[in-house]
Short mmCIF file of C-alpha atoms in Angstrom, two decimals:
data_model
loop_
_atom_site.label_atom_id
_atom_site.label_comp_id
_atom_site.label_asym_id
_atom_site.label_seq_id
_atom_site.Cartn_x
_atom_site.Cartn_y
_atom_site.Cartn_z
CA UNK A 30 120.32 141.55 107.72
CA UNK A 31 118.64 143.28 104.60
CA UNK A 32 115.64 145.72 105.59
CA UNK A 33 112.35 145.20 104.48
CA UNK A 34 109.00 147.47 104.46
CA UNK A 35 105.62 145.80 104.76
CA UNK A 36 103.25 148.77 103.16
CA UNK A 37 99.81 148.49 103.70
CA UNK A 38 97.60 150.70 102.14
CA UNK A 39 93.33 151.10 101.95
CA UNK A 40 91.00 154.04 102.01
CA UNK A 41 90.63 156.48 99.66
CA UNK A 42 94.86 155.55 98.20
CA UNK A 43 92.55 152.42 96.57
CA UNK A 44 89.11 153.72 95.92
CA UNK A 45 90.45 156.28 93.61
CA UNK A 46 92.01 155.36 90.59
CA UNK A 47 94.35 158.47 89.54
CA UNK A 48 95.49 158.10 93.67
CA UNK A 49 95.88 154.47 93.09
CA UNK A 50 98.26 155.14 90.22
CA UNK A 51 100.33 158.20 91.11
CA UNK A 52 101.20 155.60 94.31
CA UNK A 53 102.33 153.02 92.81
CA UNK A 54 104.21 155.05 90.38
CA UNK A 55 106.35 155.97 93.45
CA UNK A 56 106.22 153.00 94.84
CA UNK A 57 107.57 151.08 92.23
CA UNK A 58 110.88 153.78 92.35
CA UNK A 59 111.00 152.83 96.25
CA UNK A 60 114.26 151.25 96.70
CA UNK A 61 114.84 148.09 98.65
CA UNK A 62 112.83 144.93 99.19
CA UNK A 63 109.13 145.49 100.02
CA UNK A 64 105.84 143.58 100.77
CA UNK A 65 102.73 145.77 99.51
CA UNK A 66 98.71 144.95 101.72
CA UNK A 67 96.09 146.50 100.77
CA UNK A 68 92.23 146.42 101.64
CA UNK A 69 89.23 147.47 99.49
CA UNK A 70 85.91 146.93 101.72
CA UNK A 71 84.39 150.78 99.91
CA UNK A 72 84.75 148.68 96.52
CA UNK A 73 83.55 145.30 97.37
CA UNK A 74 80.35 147.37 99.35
CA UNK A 75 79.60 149.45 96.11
CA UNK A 76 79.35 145.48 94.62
CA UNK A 77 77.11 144.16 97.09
CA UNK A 78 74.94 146.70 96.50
CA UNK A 79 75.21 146.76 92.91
CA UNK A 80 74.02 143.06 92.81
CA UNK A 81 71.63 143.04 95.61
CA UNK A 82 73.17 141.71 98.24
CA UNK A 83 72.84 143.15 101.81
CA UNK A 84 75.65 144.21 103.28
CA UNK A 85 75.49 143.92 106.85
CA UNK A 86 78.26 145.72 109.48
CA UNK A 87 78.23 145.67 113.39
CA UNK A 88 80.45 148.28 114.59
CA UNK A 89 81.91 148.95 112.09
CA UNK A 90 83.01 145.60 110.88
CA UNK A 91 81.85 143.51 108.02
CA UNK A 92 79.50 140.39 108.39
CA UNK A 93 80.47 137.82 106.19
CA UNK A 94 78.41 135.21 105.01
CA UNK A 95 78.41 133.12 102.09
CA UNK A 96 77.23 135.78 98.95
CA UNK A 97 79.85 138.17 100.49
CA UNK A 98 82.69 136.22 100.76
CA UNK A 99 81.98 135.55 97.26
CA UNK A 100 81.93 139.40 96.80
CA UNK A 101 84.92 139.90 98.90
CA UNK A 102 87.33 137.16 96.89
CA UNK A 103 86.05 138.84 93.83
CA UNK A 104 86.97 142.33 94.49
CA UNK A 105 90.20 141.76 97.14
CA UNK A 106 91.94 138.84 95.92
CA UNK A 107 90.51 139.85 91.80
CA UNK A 108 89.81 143.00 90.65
CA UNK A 109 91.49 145.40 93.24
CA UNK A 110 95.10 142.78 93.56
CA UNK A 111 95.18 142.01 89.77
CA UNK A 112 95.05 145.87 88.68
CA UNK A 113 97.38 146.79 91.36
CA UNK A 114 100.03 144.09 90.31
CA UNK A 115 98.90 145.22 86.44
CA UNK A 116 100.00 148.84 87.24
CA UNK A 117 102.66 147.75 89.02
CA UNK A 118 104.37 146.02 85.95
CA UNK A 119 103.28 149.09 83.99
CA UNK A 120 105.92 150.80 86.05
CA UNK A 121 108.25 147.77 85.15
CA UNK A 122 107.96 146.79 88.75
CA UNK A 123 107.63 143.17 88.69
CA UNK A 124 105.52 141.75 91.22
CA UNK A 125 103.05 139.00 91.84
CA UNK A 126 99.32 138.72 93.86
CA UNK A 127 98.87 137.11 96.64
CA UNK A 128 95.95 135.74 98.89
CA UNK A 129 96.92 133.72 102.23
CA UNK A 130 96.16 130.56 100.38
CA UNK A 131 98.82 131.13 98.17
CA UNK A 132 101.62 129.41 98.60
CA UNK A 133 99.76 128.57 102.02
CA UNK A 134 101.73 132.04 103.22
CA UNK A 135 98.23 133.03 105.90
CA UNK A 136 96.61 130.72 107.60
CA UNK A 137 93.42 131.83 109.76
CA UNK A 138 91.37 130.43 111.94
CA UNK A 139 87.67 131.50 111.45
CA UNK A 140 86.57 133.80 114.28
CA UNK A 141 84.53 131.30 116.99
CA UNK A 142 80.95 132.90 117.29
CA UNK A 143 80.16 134.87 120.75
CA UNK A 144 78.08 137.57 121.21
CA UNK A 145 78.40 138.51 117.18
CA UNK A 146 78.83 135.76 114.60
CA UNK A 147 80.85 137.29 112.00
CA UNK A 148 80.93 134.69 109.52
CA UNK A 149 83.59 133.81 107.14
CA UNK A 150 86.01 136.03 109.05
CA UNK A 151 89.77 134.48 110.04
CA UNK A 152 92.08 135.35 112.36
CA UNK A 153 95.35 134.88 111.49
CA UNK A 154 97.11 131.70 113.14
CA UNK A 155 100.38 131.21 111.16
CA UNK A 156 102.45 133.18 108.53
CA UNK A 157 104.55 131.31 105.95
CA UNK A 158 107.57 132.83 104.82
CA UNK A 159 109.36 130.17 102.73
CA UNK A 160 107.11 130.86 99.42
CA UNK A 161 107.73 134.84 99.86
CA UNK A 162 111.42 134.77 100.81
CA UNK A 163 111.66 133.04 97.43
CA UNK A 164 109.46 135.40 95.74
CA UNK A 165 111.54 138.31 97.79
CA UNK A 166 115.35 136.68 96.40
CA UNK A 167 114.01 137.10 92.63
CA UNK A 168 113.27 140.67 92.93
CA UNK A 169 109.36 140.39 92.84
CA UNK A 170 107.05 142.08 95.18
CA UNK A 171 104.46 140.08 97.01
CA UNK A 172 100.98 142.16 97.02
CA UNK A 173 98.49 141.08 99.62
CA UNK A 174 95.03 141.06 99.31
CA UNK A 175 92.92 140.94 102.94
CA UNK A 176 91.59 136.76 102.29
CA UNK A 177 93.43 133.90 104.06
CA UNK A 178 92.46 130.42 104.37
CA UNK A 179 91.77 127.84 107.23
CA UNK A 180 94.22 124.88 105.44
CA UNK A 181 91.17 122.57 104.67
CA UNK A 182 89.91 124.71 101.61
CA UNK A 183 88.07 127.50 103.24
CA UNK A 184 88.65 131.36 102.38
CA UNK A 185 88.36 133.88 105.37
CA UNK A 186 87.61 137.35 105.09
CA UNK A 187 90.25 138.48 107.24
CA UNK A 188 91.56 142.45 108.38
CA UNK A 189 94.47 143.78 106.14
CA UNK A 190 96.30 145.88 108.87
CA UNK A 191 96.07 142.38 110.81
CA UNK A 192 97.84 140.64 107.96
CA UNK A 193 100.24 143.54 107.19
CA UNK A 194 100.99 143.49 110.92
CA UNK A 195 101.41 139.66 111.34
CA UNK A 196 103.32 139.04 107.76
CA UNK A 197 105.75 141.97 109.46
CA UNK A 198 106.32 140.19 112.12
CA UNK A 199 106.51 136.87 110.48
CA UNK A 200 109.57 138.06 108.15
CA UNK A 201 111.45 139.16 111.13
CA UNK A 202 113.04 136.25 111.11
CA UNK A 203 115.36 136.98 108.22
CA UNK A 204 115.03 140.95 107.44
CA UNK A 205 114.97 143.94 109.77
CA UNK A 206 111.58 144.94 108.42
CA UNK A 207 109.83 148.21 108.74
CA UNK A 208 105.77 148.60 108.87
CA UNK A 209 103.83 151.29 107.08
CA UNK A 210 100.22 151.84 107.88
CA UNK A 211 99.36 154.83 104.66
CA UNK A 212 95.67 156.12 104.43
CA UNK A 213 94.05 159.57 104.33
CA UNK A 214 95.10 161.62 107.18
CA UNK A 215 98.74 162.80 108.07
CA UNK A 216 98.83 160.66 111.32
CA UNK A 217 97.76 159.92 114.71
CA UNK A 218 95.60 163.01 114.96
CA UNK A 219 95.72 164.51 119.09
CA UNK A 220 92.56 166.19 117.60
CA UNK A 221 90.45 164.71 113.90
CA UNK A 222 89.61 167.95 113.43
CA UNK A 223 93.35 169.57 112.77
CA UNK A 224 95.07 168.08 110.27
CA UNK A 225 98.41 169.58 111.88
CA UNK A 226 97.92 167.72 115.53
CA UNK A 227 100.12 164.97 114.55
CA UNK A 228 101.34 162.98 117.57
CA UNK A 229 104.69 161.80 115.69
CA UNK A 230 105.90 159.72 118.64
CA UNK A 231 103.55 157.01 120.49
CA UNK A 232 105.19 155.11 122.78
CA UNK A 233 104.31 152.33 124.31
CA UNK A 234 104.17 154.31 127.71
CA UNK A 235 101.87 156.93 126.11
CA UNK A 236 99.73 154.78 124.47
CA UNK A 237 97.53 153.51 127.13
CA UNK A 238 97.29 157.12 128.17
CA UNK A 239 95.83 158.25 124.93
CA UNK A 240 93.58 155.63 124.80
CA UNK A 241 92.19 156.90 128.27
CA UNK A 242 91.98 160.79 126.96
CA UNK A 243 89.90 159.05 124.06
CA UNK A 244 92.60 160.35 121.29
CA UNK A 245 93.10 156.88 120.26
CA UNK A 246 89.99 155.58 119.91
CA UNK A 247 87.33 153.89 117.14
CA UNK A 248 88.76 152.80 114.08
CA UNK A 249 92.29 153.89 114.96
CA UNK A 250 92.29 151.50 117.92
CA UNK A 251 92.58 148.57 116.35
CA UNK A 252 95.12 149.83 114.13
CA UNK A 253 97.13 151.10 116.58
CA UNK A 254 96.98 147.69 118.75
CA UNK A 255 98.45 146.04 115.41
CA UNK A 256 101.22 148.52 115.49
CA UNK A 257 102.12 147.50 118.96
CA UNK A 258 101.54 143.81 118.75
CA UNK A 259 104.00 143.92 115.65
CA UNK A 260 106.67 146.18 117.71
CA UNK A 261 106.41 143.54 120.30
CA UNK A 262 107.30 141.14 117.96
CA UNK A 263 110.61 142.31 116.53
CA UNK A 264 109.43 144.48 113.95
CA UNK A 265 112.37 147.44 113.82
CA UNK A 266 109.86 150.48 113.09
CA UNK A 267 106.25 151.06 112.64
CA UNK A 268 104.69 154.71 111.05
CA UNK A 269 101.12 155.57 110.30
CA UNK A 270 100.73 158.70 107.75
CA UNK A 271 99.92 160.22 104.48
CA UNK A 272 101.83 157.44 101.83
CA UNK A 273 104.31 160.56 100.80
CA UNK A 274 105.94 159.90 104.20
CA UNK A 275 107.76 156.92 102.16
CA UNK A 276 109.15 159.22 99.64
CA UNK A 277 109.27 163.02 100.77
CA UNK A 278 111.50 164.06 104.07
CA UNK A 279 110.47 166.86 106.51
CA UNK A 280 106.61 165.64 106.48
CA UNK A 281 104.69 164.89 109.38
CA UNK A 282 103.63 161.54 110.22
CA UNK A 283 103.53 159.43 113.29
CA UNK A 284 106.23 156.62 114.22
CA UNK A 285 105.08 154.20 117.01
CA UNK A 286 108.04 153.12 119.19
CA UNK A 287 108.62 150.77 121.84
#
Protein backbone atom coordinates (compact mmCIF):
# COMPACT_ATOMS: atom_id res chain seq x y z
CA UNK A 1 0.00 0.00 0.00
CA UNK A 2 1.56 3.40 -1.24
CA UNK A 3 1.87 6.13 1.65
CA UNK A 4 0.21 9.22 1.52
CA UNK A 5 0.50 12.67 3.61
CA UNK A 6 -2.57 14.81 4.13
CA UNK A 7 -0.76 18.42 4.93
CA UNK A 8 -2.79 20.91 6.32
CA UNK A 9 -1.55 24.15 6.75
CA UNK A 10 -3.19 27.87 8.12
CA UNK A 11 -1.87 30.65 10.27
CA UNK A 12 0.67 32.82 9.59
CA UNK A 13 2.34 29.75 6.63
CA UNK A 14 -0.88 31.51 4.53
CA UNK A 15 -1.24 35.03 5.68
CA UNK A 16 2.20 35.81 4.56
CA UNK A 17 3.06 35.71 1.15
CA UNK A 18 7.06 35.22 1.01
CA UNK A 19 6.08 32.19 3.89
CA UNK A 20 3.42 31.05 1.59
CA UNK A 21 5.95 30.67 -1.21
CA UNK A 22 9.21 29.46 0.33
CA UNK A 23 6.53 26.42 1.48
CA UNK A 24 5.36 25.43 -1.33
CA UNK A 25 8.65 25.67 -2.97
CA UNK A 26 9.53 22.71 -0.66
CA UNK A 27 6.60 21.25 -0.86
CA UNK A 28 6.42 20.82 -4.35
CA UNK A 29 10.19 18.84 -4.01
CA UNK A 30 8.31 16.58 -1.27
CA UNK A 31 8.42 13.21 -2.65
CA UNK A 32 5.50 10.85 -2.71
CA UNK A 33 1.77 11.29 -3.13
CA UNK A 34 0.23 14.10 -1.02
CA UNK A 35 -3.13 15.88 -0.28
CA UNK A 36 -2.43 19.70 0.67
CA UNK A 37 -5.66 21.70 3.36
CA UNK A 38 -5.34 24.79 4.11
CA UNK A 39 -7.50 27.52 6.00
CA UNK A 40 -7.41 31.34 5.65
CA UNK A 41 -10.10 32.84 8.27
CA UNK A 42 -7.10 36.11 9.05
CA UNK A 43 -7.67 36.82 5.16
CA UNK A 44 -11.29 36.39 4.64
CA UNK A 45 -11.68 38.69 8.25
CA UNK A 46 -9.35 41.50 6.78
CA UNK A 47 -12.33 41.23 3.76
CA UNK A 48 -15.21 41.48 5.88
CA UNK A 49 -13.96 44.32 7.26
CA UNK A 50 -12.73 45.84 4.24
CA UNK A 51 -16.34 45.75 2.78
CA UNK A 52 -18.31 46.38 5.82
CA UNK A 53 -19.45 43.44 6.90
CA UNK A 54 -19.46 42.42 10.62
CA UNK A 55 -17.68 39.73 11.47
CA UNK A 56 -19.05 38.05 14.32
CA UNK A 57 -17.02 35.04 16.48
CA UNK A 58 -18.23 33.18 19.70
CA UNK A 59 -15.35 31.55 21.22
CA UNK A 60 -13.37 31.75 19.02
CA UNK A 61 -15.27 30.42 16.11
CA UNK A 62 -16.72 32.12 13.12
CA UNK A 63 -20.53 32.94 12.69
CA UNK A 64 -21.56 32.43 9.37
CA UNK A 65 -24.35 33.91 7.80
CA UNK A 66 -25.23 34.68 4.41
CA UNK A 67 -22.65 37.97 3.43
CA UNK A 68 -19.88 35.79 5.01
CA UNK A 69 -20.23 32.74 3.43
CA UNK A 70 -20.09 34.80 0.45
CA UNK A 71 -16.78 36.22 1.90
CA UNK A 72 -15.57 32.90 2.93
CA UNK A 73 -16.11 31.06 -0.76
CA UNK A 74 -14.42 34.09 -2.10
CA UNK A 75 -11.29 34.06 -0.20
CA UNK A 76 -11.00 29.96 0.72
CA UNK A 77 -12.24 28.24 -2.20
CA UNK A 78 -10.87 31.70 -4.69
CA UNK A 79 -8.25 33.77 -3.94
CA UNK A 80 -6.23 31.86 -1.19
CA UNK A 81 -6.78 27.95 -3.29
CA UNK A 82 -6.27 29.48 -6.80
CA UNK A 83 -2.81 31.27 -5.84
CA UNK A 84 -1.72 28.34 -3.92
CA UNK A 85 -2.39 25.84 -6.88
CA UNK A 86 -0.86 28.98 -9.19
CA UNK A 87 2.43 28.78 -7.17
CA UNK A 88 2.26 25.40 -7.04
CA UNK A 89 2.54 24.95 -10.93
CA UNK A 90 5.15 27.71 -10.76
CA UNK A 91 7.22 25.07 -9.07
CA UNK A 92 6.07 22.67 -11.97
CA UNK A 93 4.06 20.88 -9.36
CA UNK A 94 0.92 20.09 -11.01
CA UNK A 95 -2.00 20.19 -8.93
CA UNK A 96 -5.64 21.10 -8.94
CA UNK A 97 -8.23 23.12 -6.26
CA UNK A 98 -10.60 21.66 -4.58
CA UNK A 99 -13.79 22.57 -2.45
CA UNK A 100 -15.98 19.56 -0.95
CA UNK A 101 -18.42 20.12 -3.73
CA UNK A 102 -16.04 19.16 -6.11
CA UNK A 103 -16.26 16.14 -7.43
CA UNK A 104 -18.84 15.78 -4.43
CA UNK A 105 -15.38 14.61 -2.41
CA UNK A 106 -17.02 16.51 1.35
CA UNK A 107 -20.20 16.33 2.18
CA UNK A 108 -21.43 18.25 5.47
CA UNK A 109 -24.20 18.47 7.25
CA UNK A 110 -24.92 22.07 8.49
CA UNK A 111 -24.37 22.31 12.26
CA UNK A 112 -28.21 21.93 13.96
CA UNK A 113 -28.67 25.22 16.06
CA UNK A 114 -28.43 24.79 20.10
CA UNK A 115 -27.32 27.10 22.39
CA UNK A 116 -25.19 29.06 19.41
CA UNK A 117 -26.51 29.12 15.85
CA UNK A 118 -23.52 29.17 13.80
CA UNK A 119 -24.91 29.51 10.50
CA UNK A 120 -23.68 28.20 7.29
CA UNK A 121 -21.25 25.95 9.16
CA UNK A 122 -21.04 21.92 8.08
CA UNK A 123 -19.90 19.16 9.69
CA UNK A 124 -18.49 16.75 7.73
CA UNK A 125 -20.78 13.55 7.05
CA UNK A 126 -19.05 11.66 4.17
CA UNK A 127 -15.66 11.81 2.29
CA UNK A 128 -15.46 10.76 -1.38
CA UNK A 129 -12.43 9.28 -2.54
CA UNK A 130 -13.17 8.01 -6.06
CA UNK A 131 -12.69 11.66 -7.78
CA UNK A 132 -9.23 12.13 -5.74
CA UNK A 133 -7.81 8.61 -6.13
CA UNK A 134 -8.14 9.52 -9.81
CA UNK A 135 -6.73 12.85 -9.41
CA UNK A 136 -3.93 11.04 -6.99
CA UNK A 137 -3.06 8.07 -10.09
CA UNK A 138 -2.24 11.11 -12.60
CA UNK A 139 0.28 12.65 -10.44
CA UNK A 140 -1.78 15.84 -9.43
CA UNK A 141 -2.16 17.12 -5.99
CA UNK A 142 -5.59 17.77 -4.61
CA UNK A 143 -5.52 21.26 -2.55
CA UNK A 144 -8.36 21.73 -0.13
CA UNK A 145 -9.93 24.73 0.69
CA UNK A 146 -12.10 24.68 4.28
CA UNK A 147 -16.01 24.83 2.18
CA UNK A 148 -18.03 21.61 1.74
CA UNK A 149 -21.47 21.21 0.65
CA UNK A 150 -24.77 19.63 2.02
CA UNK A 151 -25.54 17.58 -1.61
CA UNK A 152 -28.68 19.77 -2.39
CA UNK A 153 -26.60 22.92 -3.52
CA UNK A 154 -25.64 24.49 -0.29
CA UNK A 155 -21.91 25.58 0.64
CA UNK A 156 -20.84 25.14 4.38
CA UNK A 157 -18.23 26.94 6.02
CA UNK A 158 -16.67 24.08 7.50
CA UNK A 159 -13.10 23.64 9.91
CA UNK A 160 -9.95 22.71 7.77
CA UNK A 161 -8.14 20.53 10.45
CA UNK A 162 -11.73 18.74 10.48
CA UNK A 163 -11.48 18.12 6.75
CA UNK A 164 -7.71 17.39 6.73
CA UNK A 165 -8.50 14.96 9.56
CA UNK A 166 -11.60 13.26 7.97
CA UNK A 167 -10.15 13.23 4.13
CA UNK A 168 -7.07 11.29 6.16
CA UNK A 169 -9.06 9.00 7.35
CA UNK A 170 -11.24 8.64 4.36
CA UNK A 171 -8.12 7.60 2.05
CA UNK A 172 -7.19 4.95 4.45
CA UNK A 173 -8.84 2.77 2.57
CA UNK A 174 -6.29 2.47 -0.20
CA UNK A 175 -2.92 4.31 1.13
CA UNK A 176 -1.16 4.14 4.48
CA UNK A 177 -1.54 7.89 4.89
CA UNK A 178 0.25 10.15 7.23
CA UNK A 179 -1.39 13.55 8.79
CA UNK A 180 0.45 16.82 9.17
CA UNK A 181 -1.04 19.57 11.21
CA UNK A 182 1.98 22.73 10.23
CA UNK A 183 1.36 26.26 11.80
CA UNK A 184 3.48 28.68 13.84
CA UNK A 185 4.84 27.07 16.83
CA UNK A 186 7.29 23.99 16.99
CA UNK A 187 4.60 21.72 18.64
CA UNK A 188 2.48 20.74 21.42
CA UNK A 189 3.95 23.32 23.76
CA UNK A 190 4.04 21.69 27.84
CA UNK A 191 4.37 25.52 28.37
CA UNK A 192 3.23 28.59 25.28
CA UNK A 193 5.65 30.48 26.67
CA UNK A 194 8.96 28.21 25.73
CA UNK A 195 9.28 27.54 22.43
CA UNK A 196 11.63 24.47 23.43
CA UNK A 197 8.79 22.55 25.72
CA UNK A 198 7.84 20.39 22.94
CA UNK A 199 5.88 17.34 24.11
CA UNK A 200 7.05 15.13 20.97
CA UNK A 201 5.02 12.09 22.04
CA UNK A 202 1.11 12.31 23.03
CA UNK A 203 -0.35 9.29 23.52
CA UNK A 204 -3.53 8.44 23.75
CA UNK A 205 -2.95 7.52 27.53
CA UNK A 206 -1.40 10.97 28.15
CA UNK A 207 -3.72 12.88 26.46
CA UNK A 208 -6.59 13.03 28.74
CA UNK A 209 -4.02 13.81 31.37
CA UNK A 210 -2.82 16.92 29.68
CA UNK A 211 -6.02 18.04 29.04
CA UNK A 212 -6.65 17.90 32.93
CA UNK A 213 -3.14 19.88 33.75
CA UNK A 214 -4.72 22.46 31.18
CA UNK A 215 -1.54 21.95 28.66
CA UNK A 216 -3.89 20.99 26.03
CA UNK A 217 -6.33 23.33 26.09
CA UNK A 218 -8.19 26.35 23.83
CA UNK A 219 -7.51 26.32 20.35
CA UNK A 220 -5.19 23.31 20.49
CA UNK A 221 -8.04 21.17 21.82
CA UNK A 222 -9.87 20.81 19.05
CA UNK A 223 -6.97 20.16 17.02
CA UNK A 224 -5.68 17.71 19.01
CA UNK A 225 -9.22 15.76 19.25
CA UNK A 226 -8.92 15.67 15.25
CA UNK A 227 -5.56 14.08 15.63
CA UNK A 228 -7.00 11.37 17.74
CA UNK A 229 -10.27 10.84 16.01
CA UNK A 230 -8.10 10.34 12.74
CA UNK A 231 -5.57 7.82 14.67
CA UNK A 232 -8.65 6.01 15.64
CA UNK A 233 -9.53 5.67 12.31
CA UNK A 234 -6.57 3.99 10.65
CA UNK A 235 -4.57 6.85 9.91
CA UNK A 236 -0.68 5.38 10.28
CA UNK A 237 0.87 8.72 11.89
CA UNK A 238 -0.23 12.08 12.90
CA UNK A 239 2.53 15.23 13.80
CA UNK A 240 1.77 18.79 14.69
CA UNK A 241 4.93 21.28 14.17
CA UNK A 242 6.77 23.98 12.45
CA UNK A 243 6.14 22.84 8.35
CA UNK A 244 10.22 22.23 8.21
CA UNK A 245 9.44 19.05 10.19
CA UNK A 246 8.43 17.63 6.54
CA UNK A 247 11.74 18.40 5.11
CA UNK A 248 14.62 18.90 7.79
CA UNK A 249 15.57 15.79 10.31
CA UNK A 250 16.68 16.31 13.97
CA UNK A 251 13.85 19.13 14.57
CA UNK A 252 11.46 19.10 17.21
CA UNK A 253 7.93 18.56 16.66
CA UNK A 254 5.23 16.52 18.22
CA UNK A 255 3.91 13.01 16.83
CA UNK A 256 0.54 11.89 18.36
CA UNK A 257 0.41 8.08 18.73
CA UNK A 258 -2.05 5.62 19.63
Amino acid sequence: MKTLKVIKIGGNIINDDAALRQFLEQFSKLEGLKVLVHGGGKLATELATKIGVEVKMINGRRITDADTLDIITMVYAGKINKTIVAYLQANNCNAIGFAGADGNTIISDKRPVKEVDFGFVGDVKTVNTKTLDIVLNGNIIPVFCAITHDGNGQLLNTNADTIASELAIGLTKNYEVELYYCFEKQGVLKDVNNEDSVIEIISTNTYQSLIEEGVIADGMLPKLDNCMHALKHHVAKVCIGKPEMLFQKNLKFTTIKK
